[in-house]
Amino acid sequence: MNSATSEATKTAQAQYKIVDKVHNFDKVLAQRPDFDHSNAPIEVTKNPDPDWHYGDGVRGHNPHATKHIEVDPYAPDRPTVNNYRMLISGIAPRPIGFISTVSGDGSATKNLSPFSYFQVIDHDPPMFVVGFSARPGGDRAKDTYRNLKETGECVINAVSENMIEAVNATAIDAPYGVSEWDISGLHEAPASTVRPARVQESVFSVEGKVVDVKEFRDHQREGMSVAGMVLIKATRFWVREDAVDKDVSHIDINKLRPLGQLGGMAYGRITSTFELPRKHWGDECQKSELLSALDKSREDR
């Protein structure tokens, strides 16, 4: 690394404030109520507005009562960390992709790490996407990202309430060579189509292989690694036997107890749900004057 590159990396490191140190969190935590470990059944309620009709919009809300402000994410005076904080607090909740990989350098070093830039994007074939943010260090990519590019294999593990402390522990900035499996105390279970292990404690795990990698080099800044996106195709599912129905098609949310990642350090749990069926145009036109009029207007064009 030459002096110019080294200086750029130092500058990037100084400006990189994605993970801030938290002071006196133990004192803050001590003032909060205890977590409810009762495992009470997740309540199913009515939907928020059972009397809603087509064309009603958001009832009880005046759209002109509040104003929006325009934000340019690329403004010269806007710190990148502000985009990060806005996105993770505005796009919420987000599923946690808890990903197991191994290195491709011959040492087969194991890695286990959580990601909130993660989502399932299709079922046929089962496909997932994981995003990797730029970080200080030029070519110093995140271990999981490097492993995925080198080996093309991983296991994606679902995160439940009872394992979040162990999952969060794997996000620590441990030095290279220290195993997140040891840090977390989670247990390895064998996979069948990939080398990385799955997490035994996870209710649901997905073995997967890399289909494509997209790197955003046109946006790479001096002193920072390149941001990237990895597309992963599932090769096997693993689901806890007591959590799935007889058709092996539906996982019981009361057994899964999933968490969502919110803004800042916050996570959200599910204590209640509601259901809304998808409607069919032909059926609904017979019930709704608005839809019937729209349908007639379409036919008259």
Coordinates of N, CA and C in Angstrom, one line a residue, residues 93-276:
P93 N -39.6 -3.2 8.9 CA -38.5 -4.0 9.4 C -37.8 -4.7 8.2
R94 N -36.5 -5.1 8.4 CA -35.8 -5.9 7.4 C -35.4 -7.2 8.0
P95 N -35.5 -8.3 7.2 CA -35.1 -9.6 7.6 C -33.6 -9.7 7.8
I96 N -33.2 -10.5 8.7 CA -31.8 -10.7 9.0 C -31.3 -11.9 8.3
G97 N -30.3 -11.8 7.4 CA -29.7 -12.9 6.7 C -28.4 -13.3 7.5
F98 N -28.5 -14.4 8.2 CA -27.4 -14.9 9.0 C -26.6 -15.9 8.2
I99 N -25.5 -15.5 7.7 CA -24.8 -16.2 6.6 C -23.5 -16.9 7.1
S100 N -23.5 -18.2 6.8 CA -22.3 -19.0 7.1 C -21.5 -19.2 5.8
T101 N -20.2 -19.0 5.8 CA -19.3 -19.2 4.7 C -18.0 -19.8 5.1
V102 N -17.2 -20.3 4.2 CA -15.8 -20.7 4.5 C -14.9 -20.0 3.5
S103 N -13.7 -19.8 3.8 CA -12.7 -19.1 2.9 C -12.3 -20.1 1.8
G104 N -11.9 -19.5 0.7 CA -11.4 -20.2 -0.4 C -9.9 -20.2 -0.6
D105 N -9.2 -19.9 0.5 CA -7.7 -19.8 0.4 C -7.0 -21.0 0.7
G106 N -7.8 -22.1 0.9 CA -7.2 -23.4 1.3 C -7.2 -23.7 2.8
S107 N -7.4 -22.6 3.6 CA -7.4 -22.8 5.0 C -8.8 -23.2 5.5
A108 N -9.8 -23.0 4.7 CA -11.2 -23.2 5.0 C -11.6 -22.6 6.3
T109 N -11.2 -21.3 6.5 CA -11.6 -20.6 7.7 C -13.1 -20.3 7.7
K110 N -13.7 -20.5 8.8 CA -15.2 -20.4 8.9 C -15.6 -19.0 9.2
N111 N -16.7 -18.6 8.6 CA -17.2 -17.2 8.9 C -18.7 -17.3 9.1
L112 N -19.2 -16.5 10.1 CA -20.6 -16.5 10.4 C -21.0 -15.0 10.7
S113 N -21.9 -14.4 9.9 CA -22.2 -13.0 10.1 C -23.6 -12.7 9.7
P114 N -24.2 -11.7 10.4 CA -25.6 -11.2 10.1 C -25.6 -10.1 9.1
F115 N -26.6 -10.0 8.2 CA -26.7 -9.0 7.2 C -28.2 -8.5 7.2
S116 N -28.4 -7.2 7.2 CA -29.8 -6.7 7.1 C -30.1 -6.2 5.7
Y117 N -29.0 -6.1 4.8 CA -29.3 -5.8 3.4 C -29.5 -7.2 2.7
F118 N -30.6 -7.8 3.0 CA -30.9 -9.2 2.6 C -32.3 -9.4 2.3
Q119 N -32.6 -10.2 1.3 CA -34.0 -10.5 1.0 C -34.2 -11.7 0.1
V120 N -35.3 -12.5 0.3 CA -35.6 -13.5 -0.7 C -36.3 -12.8 -1.8
I121 N -36.0 -13.1 -3.1 CA -36.6 -12.4 -4.2 C -37.4 -13.3 -5.2
D122 N -37.3 -14.6 -5.0 CA -38.1 -15.5 -5.8 C -38.2 -16.8 -5.2
H123 N -39.2 -17.6 -5.7 CA -39.4 -19.0 -5.1 C -39.1 -20.0 -6.2
D124 N -39.2 -19.7 -7.5 CA -39.0 -20.6 -8.6 C -38.1 -20.1 -9.7
P125 N -36.8 -20.2 -9.5 CA -36.1 -20.9 -8.5 C -36.0 -20.1 -7.2
P126 N -35.8 -20.7 -6.0 CA -35.6 -19.9 -4.8 C -34.3 -19.1 -4.9
M127 N -34.5 -17.8 -4.8 CA -33.4 -16.9 -5.0 C -33.3 -15.9 -3.9
F128 N -32.1 -15.5 -3.5 CA -31.9 -14.5 -2.4 C -30.8 -13.5 -2.9
V129 N -30.9 -12.3 -2.3 CA -29.9 -11.3 -2.6 C -29.3 -10.7 -1.3
V130 N -28.0 -10.5 -1.3 CA -27.4 -9.9 -0.1 C -26.5 -8.7 -0.6
G131 N -26.6 -7.6 0.1 CA -25.9 -6.4 -0.2 C -24.7 -6.2 0.7
F132 N -23.6 -5.8 0.2 CA -22.4 -5.5 1.0 C -21.9 -4.1 0.8
S133 N -21.9 -3.3 1.8 CA -21.6 -1.9 1.8 C -20.1 -1.7 1.6
A134 N -19.7 -0.6 1.1 CA -18.3 -0.2 1.0 C -17.8 0.1 2.4
R135 N -16.5 -0.2 2.6 CA -15.9 0.0 4.0 C -14.5 0.5 3.8
P136 N -13.9 1.1 4.8 CA -12.6 1.6 4.7 C -11.6 0.5 4.4
G137 N -10.6 0.8 3.6 CA -9.5 -0.2 3.3 C -9.3 -0.6 1.9
G138 N -9.9 0.2 1.0 CA -9.6 -0.1 -0.4 C -10.1 -1.5 -0.9
D139 N -9.2 -2.5 -0.9 CA -9.6 -3.8 -1.3 C -10.0 -4.7 -0.1
R140 N -10.1 -4.1 1.1 CA -10.5 -4.9 2.3 C -12.0 -5.2 2.3
A141 N -12.4 -6.1 1.5 CA -13.8 -6.5 1.5 C -14.2 -7.3 2.7
K142 N -15.4 -7.3 3.1 CA -15.9 -8.1 4.2 C -15.7 -9.6 3.9
D143 N -15.3 -10.3 5.0 CA -14.9 -11.7 4.9 C -16.0 -12.5 4.1
T144 N -17.3 -12.3 4.5 CA -18.4 -13.1 3.9 C -18.4 -12.8 2.4
Y145 N -18.2 -11.6 2.0 CA -18.3 -11.2 0.6 C -17.1 -11.9 -0.2
R146 N -15.9 -11.8 0.4 CA -14.8 -12.4 -0.2 C -15.0 -14.0 -0.3
N147 N -15.5 -14.6 0.7 CA -15.7 -16.0 0.7 C -16.7 -16.4 -0.4
L148 N -17.8 -15.6 -0.5 CA -18.8 -15.9 -1.5 C -18.3 -15.9 -2.9
K149 N -17.4 -14.9 -3.1 CA -16.8 -14.7 -4.5 C -15.8 -15.9 -4.7
E150 N -15.1 -16.3 -3.7 CA -14.1 -17.3 -3.9 C -14.6 -18.7 -4.0
T151 N -15.6 -19.0 -3.2 CA -16.1 -20.4 -3.1 C -17.5 -20.6 -3.7
G152 N -18.3 -19.5 -3.8 CA -19.6 -19.6 -4.4 C -20.6 -20.3 -3.5
E153 N -20.4 -20.5 -2.2 CA -21.2 -21.3 -1.4 C -21.5 -20.6 -0.1
C154 N -22.7 -20.9 0.5 CA -23.1 -20.4 1.8 C -24.3 -21.1 2.4
V155 N -24.6 -20.8 3.6 CA -25.9 -21.2 4.2 C -26.5 -20.0 4.8
I156 N -27.7 -19.7 4.5 CA -28.5 -18.6 5.1 C -29.4 -19.2 6.2
N157 N -29.2 -18.6 7.4 CA -29.9 -19.1 8.6 C -30.9 -18.1 9.1
A158 N -32.2 -18.5 9.4 CA -33.2 -17.7 10.0 C -32.8 -17.3 11.4
V159 N -33.2 -16.1 11.8 CA -32.9 -15.7 13.2 C -34.1 -15.6 14.0
S160 N -34.2 -16.3 15.1 CA -35.3 -16.2 16.1 C -35.0 -15.4 17.3
E161 N -36.0 -15.1 18.1 CA -35.8 -14.2 19.3 C -34.8 -14.8 20.2
N162 N -34.8 -16.1 20.4 CA -34.0 -16.7 21.5 C -32.5 -16.8 21.1
M163 N -32.1 -16.4 19.9 CA -30.7 -16.5 19.5 C -30.1 -15.2 19.1
I164 N -30.8 -14.0 19.3 CA -30.4 -12.8 18.8 C -29.1 -12.3 19.5
E165 N -28.9 -12.6 20.8 CA -27.6 -12.1 21.4 C -26.4 -12.8 20.8
A166 N -26.6 -14.1 20.5 CA -25.5 -14.9 19.9 C -25.3 -14.4 18.5
V167 N -26.3 -14.1 17.7 CA -26.2 -13.6 16.4 C -25.5 -12.2 16.4
N168 N -25.9 -11.3 17.3 CA -25.3 -10.0 17.4 C -23.9 -10.1 17.7
A169 N -23.5 -11.1 18.5 CA -22.1 -11.2 18.9 C -21.2 -11.5 17.7
T170 N -21.7 -12.1 16.7 CA -20.9 -12.4 15.5 C -20.6 -11.2 14.7
A171 N -21.3 -10.1 15.0 CA -21.0 -8.9 14.2 C -19.8 -8.1 14.8
I172 N -19.2 -8.6 15.9 CA -18.1 -7.9 16.5 C -16.9 -7.9 15.5
D173 N -16.1 -6.8 15.6 CA -15.0 -6.7 14.7 C -13.8 -7.5 15.2
A174 N -14.0 -8.8 15.2 CA -13.0 -9.8 15.6 C -11.8 -9.8 14.6
P175 N -10.6 -10.0 15.1 CA -9.5 -10.1 14.1 C -9.6 -11.3 13.3
Y176 N -9.0 -11.3 12.1 CA -9.0 -12.4 11.2 C -8.4 -13.7 11.8
G177 N -9.1 -14.8 11.7 CA -8.7 -16.0 12.2 C -9.4 -16.4 13.5
V178 N -10.2 -15.5 14.1 CA -11.0 -15.8 15.3 C -12.4 -16.2 14.8
S179 N -12.9 -17.3 15.2 CA -14.1 -17.9 14.7 C -15.3 -17.3 15.4
E180 N -16.3 -16.8 14.6 CA -17.5 -16.3 15.1 C -18.4 -17.4 15.7
W181 N -18.1 -18.6 15.3 CA -18.8 -19.8 15.9 C -18.4 -19.9 17.4
D182 N -17.1 -19.7 17.7 CA -16.7 -19.7 19.0 C -17.2 -18.6 19.8
I183 N -17.2 -17.4 19.2 CA -17.6 -16.2 19.9 C -19.1 -16.3 20.3
S184 N -19.9 -16.9 19.4 CA -21.3 -16.9 19.6 C -21.8 -18.1 20.5
G185 N -21.0 -19.2 20.4 CA -21.4 -20.4 21.1 C -22.5 -21.2 20.4
L186 N -22.8 -20.8 19.1 CA -23.8 -21.5 18.3 C -23.1 -22.8 17.8
H187 N -24.0 -23.7 17.4 CA -23.5 -25.1 17.0 C -23.6 -25.3 15.5
E188 N -22.6 -25.9 15.0 CA -22.5 -26.3 13.6 C -23.3 -27.5 13.3
A189 N -24.0 -27.5 12.2 CA -24.7 -28.7 11.7 C -24.3 -28.9 10.3
P190 N -24.2 -30.2 9.8 CA -23.7 -30.4 8.5 C -24.7 -30.0 7.4
A191 N -24.2 -29.5 6.3 CA -25.0 -29.2 5.1 C -24.8 -30.3 4.1
S192 N -25.6 -30.4 3.1 CA -25.5 -31.5 2.2 C -25.0 -31.2 0.8
T193 N -25.1 -29.9 0.4 CA -24.7 -29.5 -1.0 C -23.6 -28.4 -1.0
V194 N -23.3 -27.9 0.2 CA -22.2 -26.9 0.2 C -21.3 -27.2 1.4
R195 N -20.1 -26.6 1.4 CA -19.2 -26.8 2.5 C -19.5 -26.1 3.8
P196 N -20.0 -24.9 3.8 CA -20.3 -24.2 5.1 C -21.3 -24.9 5.9
A197 N -21.2 -24.8 7.2 CA -22.1 -25.5 8.1 C -23.4 -24.6 8.3
R198 N -24.5 -25.2 8.6 CA -25.7 -24.5 9.0 C -25.7 -24.3 10.5
V199 N -26.5 -23.4 11.0 CA -26.7 -23.1 12.4 C -27.7 -24.1 13.0
Q200 N -27.3 -24.9 13.9 CA -28.2 -25.9 14.4 C -29.4 -25.3 15.1
E201 N -29.2 -24.1 15.8 CA -30.3 -23.5 16.5 C -31.3 -22.8 15.6
S202 N -31.0 -22.6 14.4 CA -32.0 -21.9 13.5 C -33.1 -22.9 13.1
V203 N -34.3 -22.3 13.2 CA -35.5 -23.1 12.8 C -35.5 -23.4 11.3
F204 N -35.0 -22.5 10.5 CA -35.0 -22.6 9.0 C -33.6 -22.2 8.5
S205 N -33.0 -23.0 7.6 CA -31.8 -22.7 7.0 C -31.9 -23.1 5.5
V206 N -31.1 -22.3 4.7 CA -31.1 -22.5 3.3 C -29.7 -22.6 2.8
E207 N -29.3 -23.8 2.2 CA -28.0 -23.9 1.5 C -28.1 -23.2 0.2
G208 N -27.1 -22.5 -0.2 CA -27.2 -21.8 -1.5 C -25.8 -21.7 -2.2
K209 N -25.9 -21.4 -3.5 CA -24.7 -21.2 -4.4 C -24.9 -19.9 -5.1
V210 N -23.8 -19.2 -5.3 CA -23.7 -17.9 -5.9 C -24.0 -18.0 -7.4
V211 N -25.0 -17.2 -7.9 CA -25.3 -17.2 -9.3 C -24.6 -16.0 -10.0
D212 N -24.6 -14.9 -9.3 CA -24.0 -13.7 -9.9 C -23.5 -12.7 -8.8
V213 N -22.5 -11.9 -9.2 CA -22.0 -10.9 -8.3 C -21.9 -9.6 -9.1
K214 N -22.5 -8.5 -8.5 CA -22.5 -7.2 -9.1 C -21.7 -6.2 -8.2
E215 N -20.7 -5.6 -8.8 CA -20.0 -4.6 -8.0 C -20.2 -3.2 -8.6
F216 N -20.3 -2.2 -7.7 CA -20.7 -0.9 -8.1 C -19.4 0.0 -8.1
R217 N -18.5 -0.4 -9.0 CA -17.2 0.3 -9.1 C -17.3 1.8 -9.5
D218 N -18.4 2.1 -10.2 CA -18.6 3.5 -10.7 C -18.8 4.4 -9.5
H219 N -19.1 3.8 -8.4 CA -19.4 4.6 -7.2 C -18.3 4.5 -6.1
Q220 N -17.3 3.8 -6.4 CA -16.3 3.5 -5.4 C -15.5 4.8 -5.1
R221 N -15.3 5.1 -3.8 CA -14.6 6.3 -3.4 C -13.2 5.9 -2.9
E222 N -12.3 6.9 -3.0 CA -10.9 6.7 -2.6 C -10.8 6.2 -1.1
G223 N -10.1 5.2 -0.9 CA -9.9 4.7 0.5 C -10.9 3.7 0.9
M224 N -12.0 3.4 0.1 CA -13.1 2.6 0.5 C -13.1 1.3 -0.4
S225 N -13.5 0.2 0.1 CA -13.7 -1.0 -0.7 C -14.9 -0.8 -1.6
V226 N -15.1 -1.6 -2.6 CA -16.2 -1.5 -3.5 C -17.5 -2.1 -2.9
A227 N -18.6 -1.5 -3.1 CA -19.9 -2.0 -2.7 C -20.3 -3.1 -3.7
G228 N -21.0 -4.1 -3.2 CA -21.4 -5.2 -4.1 C -22.7 -5.8 -3.7
M229 N -23.2 -6.7 -4.6 CA -24.5 -7.4 -4.4 C -24.3 -8.8 -4.9
V230 N -24.7 -9.8 -4.1 CA -24.6 -11.2 -4.5 C -25.9 -11.8 -4.6
L231 N -26.1 -12.5 -5.7 CA -27.4 -13.3 -6.0 C -27.1 -14.7 -5.7
I232 N -28.0 -15.3 -4.9 CA -27.7 -16.7 -4.4 C -29.0 -17.6 -4.7
K233 N -28.7 -18.7 -5.3 CA -29.8 -19.7 -5.6 C -29.7 -20.8 -4.6
A234 N -30.9 -21.1 -4.0 CA -31.0 -22.1 -3.0 C -30.8 -23.5 -3.6
T235 N -30.1 -24.4 -2.8 CA -29.9 -25.8 -3.3 C -30.6 -26.8 -2.3
R236 N -30.8 -26.4 -1.1 CA -31.4 -27.2 -0.1 C -32.1 -26.3 1.0
F237 N -33.2 -26.8 1.5 CA -33.9 -26.2 2.7 C -33.7 -27.2 3.9
W238 N -33.5 -26.6 5.1 CA -33.6 -27.4 6.3 C -34.6 -26.7 7.2
V239 N -35.5 -27.4 7.8 CA -36.5 -26.8 8.6 C -36.7 -27.7 9.9
R240 N -36.9 -27.1 11.0 CA -37.1 -27.9 12.2 C -38.4 -28.7 12.1
E241 N -38.3 -30.0 12.4 CA -39.5 -30.9 12.2 C -40.7 -30.4 12.9
D242 N -40.6 -29.9 14.1 CA -41.8 -29.5 14.9 C -42.3 -28.1 14.5
A243 N -41.7 -27.5 13.5 CA -42.1 -26.1 13.1 C -42.8 -26.1 11.8
V244 N -42.9 -27.2 11.1 CA -43.4 -27.2 9.7 C -44.7 -28.1 9.6
D245 N -45.6 -27.7 8.7 CA -46.8 -28.5 8.6 C -46.5 -29.8 7.8
K246 N -47.6 -30.6 7.7 CA -47.4 -32.0 7.1 C -47.0 -31.9 5.7
D247 N -47.4 -30.8 5.0 CA -47.0 -30.7 3.6 C -45.6 -30.1 3.4
V248 N -45.0 -29.8 4.5 CA -43.6 -29.2 4.4 C -43.7 -28.0 3.5
S249 N -44.7 -27.1 3.8 CA -44.8 -25.9 3.0 C -45.0 -24.6 3.8
H250 N -45.3 -24.8 5.1 CA -45.6 -23.6 5.9 C -44.9 -23.8 7.3
I251 N -44.2 -22.7 7.7 CA -43.5 -22.7 9.0 C -44.3 -21.9 10.0
D252 N -44.5 -22.5 11.1 CA -45.3 -21.9 12.2 C -44.6 -20.7 12.8
I253 N -45.2 -19.6 12.7 CA -44.6 -18.3 13.2 C -44.4 -18.4 14.7
N254 N -45.2 -19.1 15.4 CA -45.0 -19.3 16.8 C -43.8 -20.1 17.2
K255 N -43.3 -20.9 16.2 CA -42.1 -21.6 16.5 C -40.9 -20.8 15.9
L256 N -41.1 -20.2 14.8 CA -40.0 -19.4 14.2 C -39.6 -18.2 15.0
R257 N -40.7 -17.4 15.5 CA -40.5 -16.2 16.3 C -39.4 -15.3 15.7
P258 N -39.7 -14.9 14.4 CA -38.7 -14.1 13.7 C -38.5 -12.7 14.3
L259 N -37.4 -12.1 14.0 CA -37.1 -10.7 14.4 C -36.9 -9.9 13.1
G260 N -37.1 -8.6 13.2 CA -36.8 -7.7 12.1 C -35.9 -6.6 12.6
Q261 N -35.0 -6.2 11.7 CA -34.0 -5.2 12.1 C -34.6 -3.8 11.7
L262 N -34.5 -2.9 12.7 CA -35.1 -1.5 12.5 C -33.9 -0.5 12.4
G263 N -34.2 0.7 12.7 CA -33.2 1.8 12.7 C -32.3 1.7 13.9
G264 N -31.1 2.3 13.7 CA -30.2 2.3 14.9 C -29.8 0.9 15.3
M265 N -29.9 0.7 16.6 CA -29.6 -0.6 17.2 C -30.9 -1.5 17.4
A266 N -32.0 -1.0 17.0 CA -33.3 -1.6 17.4 C -33.7 -2.8 16.5
Y267 N -34.4 -3.7 17.2 CA -35.0 -4.9 16.6 C -36.5 -4.9 16.9
G268 N -37.2 -5.5 16.1 CA -38.7 -5.7 16.4 C -39.1 -7.1 16.4
R269 N -40.0 -7.5 17.3 CA -40.5 -8.8 17.4 C -41.9 -8.8 17.0
I270 N -42.5 -10.0 16.7 CA -43.9 -10.1 16.3 C -44.7 -10.5 17.5
T271 N -45.7 -9.7 17.9 CA -46.6 -10.1 19.0 C -48.0 -10.2 18.4
S272 N -48.3 -9.6 17.3 CA -49.7 -9.8 16.7 C -49.6 -9.7 15.2
T273 N -50.5 -10.3 14.5 CA -50.6 -10.2 13.1 C -52.0 -10.0 12.6
F274 N -52.2 -9.7 11.4 CA -53.6 -9.7 10.8 C -53.5 -10.2 9.4
E275 N -54.6 -10.5 8.8 CA -54.6 -11.1 7.5 C -55.4 -10.3 6.5
L276 N -55.0 -10.2 5.2 CA -55.7 -9.6 4.2 C -55.6 -10.4 2.9

